[in-house]
Tab-separated table of C-alpha atoms in Angstrom:
chain	number	residue	atom	x	y	z
V	1	VAL	CA	-74.758	-29.007	-39.958
V	2	GLY	CA	-75.575	-25.486	-41.051
V	3	VAL	CA	-79.236	-24.917	-41.963
V	4	LEU	CA	-79.816	-22.618	-44.937
V	5	TYR	CA	-83.172	-20.898	-45.318
V	6	PRO	CA	-84.312	-17.303	-45.864
V	7	LYS	CA	-85.358	-14.892	-43.143
V	8	LEU	CA	-88.463	-13.170	-44.447
V	9	THR	CA	-89.663	-9.677	-43.600
V	10	ALA	CA	-93.233	-8.433	-43.821
V	11	ASP	CA	-92.362	-5.802	-46.428
V	12	ARG	CA	-89.763	-5.275	-49.121
V	13	SER	CA	-87.319	-3.596	-46.801
V	14	PRO	CA	-83.603	-3.321	-47.639
V	15	LEU	CA	-82.889	-5.794	-44.830
V	16	GLY	CA	-85.370	-8.306	-46.239
V	17	VAL	CA	-83.878	-7.983	-49.725
V	18	PHE	CA	-80.403	-8.460	-48.231
V	19	PHE	CA	-81.509	-11.710	-46.540
V	20	GLN	CA	-83.021	-13.025	-49.772
V	21	HIS	CA	-79.925	-12.224	-51.826
V	22	GLY	CA	-77.751	-13.836	-49.161
V	23	PHE	CA	-79.874	-16.986	-49.245
V	24	PHE	CA	-79.732	-17.362	-53.026
V	25	PHE	CA	-76.040	-16.477	-53.211
V	26	THR	CA	-75.092	-19.111	-50.623
V	27	ARG	CA	-77.349	-21.697	-52.236
V	28	HIS	CA	-75.777	-21.200	-55.667
V	29	LEU	CA	-72.295	-21.068	-54.147
V	30	ALA	CA	-72.781	-24.445	-52.444
V	31	ALA	CA	-73.928	-25.935	-55.748
V	32	ALA	CA	-71.112	-24.318	-57.756
V	33	LEU	CA	-68.493	-25.606	-55.298
V	34	LYS	CA	-70.049	-29.079	-55.548
V	35	LEU	CA	-70.040	-29.479	-51.783
V	36	PRO	CA	-70.745	-33.134	-50.951
V	37	SER	CA	-72.617	-32.046	-47.817
V	38	TRP	CA	-75.037	-29.677	-49.599
V	39	ASN	CA	-78.538	-31.176	-49.467
V	40	PRO	CA	-81.430	-28.997	-50.743
V	41	CYS	CA	-83.941	-31.145	-48.872
V	42	GLY	CA	-86.397	-28.345	-48.061
V	43	ILE	CA	-87.426	-26.866	-44.728
V	44	VAL	CA	-90.647	-26.585	-42.751
V	45	GLN	CA	-90.958	-23.698	-40.265
V	46	LEU	CA	-93.772	-24.715	-37.942
V	47	ASN	CA	-96.564	-22.569	-36.566
V	48	ILE	CA	-95.520	-22.851	-32.910
V	49	SER	CA	-97.764	-20.147	-31.443
V	50	ASP	CA	-100.746	-17.971	-32.310
V	51	GLU	CA	-98.407	-15.043	-32.899
V	52	GLU	CA	-96.183	-17.097	-35.206
V	53	THR	CA	-99.223	-18.402	-37.096
V	54	GLU	CA	-100.503	-14.865	-37.743
V	55	ARG	CA	-97.070	-13.735	-38.867
V	56	ASN	CA	-96.717	-16.653	-41.274
V	57	ARG	CA	-100.196	-16.056	-42.675
V	58	ALA	CA	-99.332	-12.417	-43.305
V	59	LEU	CA	-96.106	-13.369	-45.062
V	60	ALA	CA	-97.967	-15.791	-47.312
V	61	ALA	CA	-100.729	-13.269	-48.072
V	62	SER	CA	-98.277	-10.524	-49.057
V	63	GLY	CA	-97.871	-11.968	-52.554
V	64	PHE	CA	-94.158	-11.186	-52.572
V	65	TRP	CA	-92.951	-14.754	-53.101
V	66	PRO	CA	-93.802	-17.448	-55.681
V	67	GLU	CA	-94.660	-20.988	-54.605
V	68	GLU	CA	-91.284	-22.204	-55.829
V	69	PHE	CA	-89.783	-20.122	-53.043
V	70	MET	CA	-92.306	-20.370	-50.200
V	71	ILE	CA	-95.582	-22.216	-49.551
V	72	TYR	CA	-97.865	-21.742	-46.553
V	73	ALA	CA	-99.902	-24.625	-45.140
V	74	GLU	CA	-102.404	-23.927	-42.346
V	75	ASP	CA	-101.810	-27.281	-40.657
V	76	SER	CA	-98.040	-26.816	-40.417
V	77	GLY	CA	-96.513	-23.483	-41.380
V	78	LEU	CA	-94.069	-22.117	-43.930
V	79	HIS	CA	-92.417	-24.504	-46.385
V	80	PHE	CA	-89.189	-23.507	-48.139
V	81	PRO	CA	-88.595	-25.987	-50.984
V	82	LEU	CA	-85.205	-24.425	-51.826
V	83	GLY	CA	-83.815	-24.591	-48.283
V	84	GLY	CA	-81.433	-27.241	-47.055
V	85	TYR	CA	-78.271	-27.883	-45.075
V	86	LEU	CA	-74.514	-28.096	-45.533
V	87	SER	CA	-71.338	-28.548	-43.508
V	88	PRO	CA	-69.880	-25.139	-42.500
V	89	PRO	CA	-66.338	-26.540	-41.959
V	90	GLU	CA	-66.444	-28.129	-45.418
V	91	LEU	CA	-67.605	-24.839	-46.962
V	92	CYS	CA	-64.813	-22.899	-45.233
V	93	ARG	CA	-62.150	-25.388	-46.320
V	94	ARG	CA	-63.354	-25.197	-49.927
V	95	LEU	CA	-63.337	-21.393	-49.933
V	96	LEU	CA	-59.786	-21.314	-48.544
V	97	ASP	CA	-58.542	-23.726	-51.218
V	98	HIS	CA	-57.414	-20.980	-53.587
V	99	PRO	CA	-53.933	-20.069	-54.890
V	100	LYS	CA	-54.367	-16.413	-53.888
V	101	ILE	CA	-55.274	-17.237	-50.284
V	102	LYS	CA	-52.614	-17.802	-47.625
V	103	THR	CA	-53.709	-19.331	-44.341
V	104	VAL	CA	-51.817	-18.894	-41.073
V	105	TYR	CA	-52.856	-21.000	-38.068
V	106	SER	CA	-52.003	-21.107	-34.343
V	107	MET	CA	-51.336	-17.375	-34.125
V	108	GLU	CA	-53.217	-14.828	-32.034
V	109	VAL	CA	-53.802	-11.467	-33.705
V	110	THR	CA	-54.260	-8.526	-31.340
V	111	SER	CA	-53.930	-5.499	-33.610
V	112	LEU	CA	-54.380	-4.326	-37.158
V	113	GLU	CA	-51.522	-2.501	-38.869
V	114	ALA	CA	-51.234	-0.814	-42.254
V	115	LEU	CA	-51.844	-3.425	-44.930
V	116	GLU	CA	-51.422	-3.637	-48.677
V	117	GLY	CA	-54.968	-3.717	-49.951
V	118	ASP	CA	-58.172	-1.763	-50.160
V	119	THR	CA	-60.237	-3.875	-47.769
V	120	VAL	CA	-59.764	-5.827	-44.554
V	121	ILE	CA	-62.490	-8.241	-43.471
V	122	VAL	CA	-62.462	-9.028	-39.758
V	123	ALA	CA	-64.365	-12.310	-39.381
V	124	SER	CA	-63.521	-13.113	-35.795
V	125	GLY	CA	-66.917	-12.803	-34.190
V	126	TYR	CA	-66.927	-11.508	-30.640
V	127	ASP	CA	-63.111	-11.317	-30.608
V	128	MET	CA	-63.217	-8.284	-32.888
V	129	LYS	CA	-63.496	-6.320	-29.629
V	130	LYS	CA	-59.735	-6.932	-29.310
V	131	PHE	CA	-58.975	-4.606	-32.208
V	132	ARG	CA	-59.009	-0.836	-31.729
V	133	GLU	CA	-60.546	-0.357	-35.168
V	134	THR	CA	-63.548	-2.601	-34.437
V	135	SER	CA	-63.851	-2.514	-30.640
V	136	TRP	CA	-66.541	0.188	-30.819
V	137	LEU	CA	-69.001	-2.073	-32.667
V	138	PRO	CA	-71.937	-3.216	-30.466
V	139	SER	CA	-71.227	-6.933	-30.776
V	140	VAL	CA	-72.831	-9.440	-28.415
V	141	SER	CA	-71.500	-12.872	-27.552
V	142	VAL	CA	-74.042	-15.668	-28.054
V	143	ARG	CA	-73.447	-19.244	-26.967
V	144	GLY	CA	-75.146	-22.029	-28.919
V	145	GLN	CA	-75.063	-25.790	-28.374
V	146	ILE	CA	-76.499	-28.561	-30.510
V	147	THR	CA	-77.376	-32.122	-29.524
V	148	TYR	CA	-76.736	-35.307	-31.498
V	149	LEU	CA	-79.417	-38.012	-31.501
V	150	LYS	CA	-79.174	-41.462	-33.053
V	151	GLU	CA	-81.867	-42.208	-35.611
V	152	ASN	CA	-84.600	-44.724	-34.830
V	153	THR	CA	-87.006	-46.628	-37.047
V	154	ARG	CA	-89.486	-43.746	-37.032
V	155	SER	CA	-87.155	-40.759	-37.211
V	156	LYS	CA	-85.056	-42.052	-40.111
V	157	GLY	CA	-88.048	-41.414	-42.366
V	158	LEU	CA	-87.683	-37.649	-41.825
V	159	THR	CA	-86.804	-36.092	-45.190
V	160	GLN	CA	-86.848	-32.343	-44.443
V	161	ILE	CA	-85.465	-30.056	-41.771
V	162	ILE	CA	-88.120	-29.112	-39.232
V	163	CYS	CA	-87.727	-25.731	-37.512
V	164	HIS	CA	-89.705	-24.744	-34.425
V	165	GLU	CA	-88.172	-22.947	-31.438
V	166	GLY	CA	-85.169	-25.010	-32.419
V	167	GLY	CA	-84.805	-27.515	-35.207
V	168	ILE	CA	-84.018	-31.089	-36.211
V	169	SER	CA	-82.248	-32.344	-39.322
V	170	PRO	CA	-82.957	-35.503	-41.276
V	171	SER	CA	-80.743	-38.421	-40.349
V	172	ILE	CA	-77.188	-37.831	-41.617
V	173	ASN	CA	-75.107	-40.996	-41.406
V	174	GLY	CA	-77.472	-42.236	-38.706
V	175	VAL	CA	-77.449	-39.026	-36.628
V	176	HIS	CA	-79.962	-36.171	-36.213
V	177	TYR	CA	-78.674	-32.687	-35.368
V	178	VAL	CA	-80.959	-30.967	-32.861
V	179	GLY	CA	-80.701	-27.452	-31.542
V	180	ALA	CA	-79.777	-24.978	-30.880
V	181	THR	CA	-79.532	-23.074	-27.640
V	182	PHE	CA	-79.156	-19.296	-27.840
V	183	HIS	CA	-77.746	-17.635	-24.744
V	184	ARG	CA	-76.315	-14.123	-24.619
V	185	GLU	CA	-73.356	-14.385	-22.270
V	186	GLU	CA	-69.657	-13.704	-22.055
V	187	PRO	CA	-67.574	-16.312	-23.906
V	188	GLU	CA	-66.279	-19.208	-21.860
V	189	ALA	CA	-64.424	-22.413	-22.563
V	190	PRO	CA	-66.419	-24.428	-25.109
V	191	MET	CA	-67.493	-27.183	-22.738
V	192	LEU	CA	-70.727	-29.094	-23.245
V	193	ARG	CA	-73.515	-28.436	-20.757
V	194	GLU	CA	-76.051	-31.055	-19.784
V	195	GLU	CA	-78.683	-28.377	-19.139
V	196	ASP	CA	-78.292	-27.179	-22.742
V	197	HIS	CA	-78.900	-30.712	-24.032
V	198	GLN	CA	-82.026	-30.856	-21.882
V	199	GLU	CA	-83.189	-27.505	-23.291
V	200	ASN	CA	-82.785	-28.792	-26.867
V	201	LEU	CA	-84.708	-31.963	-26.050
V	202	GLN	CA	-87.466	-29.996	-24.322
V	203	LYS	CA	-87.908	-27.756	-27.371
V	204	LEU	CA	-87.970	-30.809	-29.624
């Protein structure tokens, strides 16, 4: 589950505008591709601290956003009616399903050579440090782990995504997606860690 909601800035900075355009572009793309997993269920970003409450109040008072985009409620926090969730693997598969795209799997790439084309997009995350052309970028490896929880009679009534220090999704085929951890560390084998599950549950 990939949660889609906008990151707001306190002023109309270029970065804030970039985030908003990215949010709307992805939202319309998911709808245009008719992704079965796309669910514009809405999102609540809770006031989890005094600092967060003041920030959310200031965002709401700025007057930059209409209620269709963002609503502030004192007893909860920011509400994003247009937010939702989708399946990132499904989105990637749909984007690759194009006659002009060739996919090559099970091959490690360690260098970039002269190519026919105006642009090369390196979308390999932390591994872009392997390439001379991109090794200078100040990338940081971040490990994240989510936790799956079975729904119960109370939780299956959840209709929106709730974000706090982490987040929880509505029940999807009987399962809630809870997370996520965020640890800056060197990449390791993608094993599950019990302490990360406990961290997600503690935040929840």
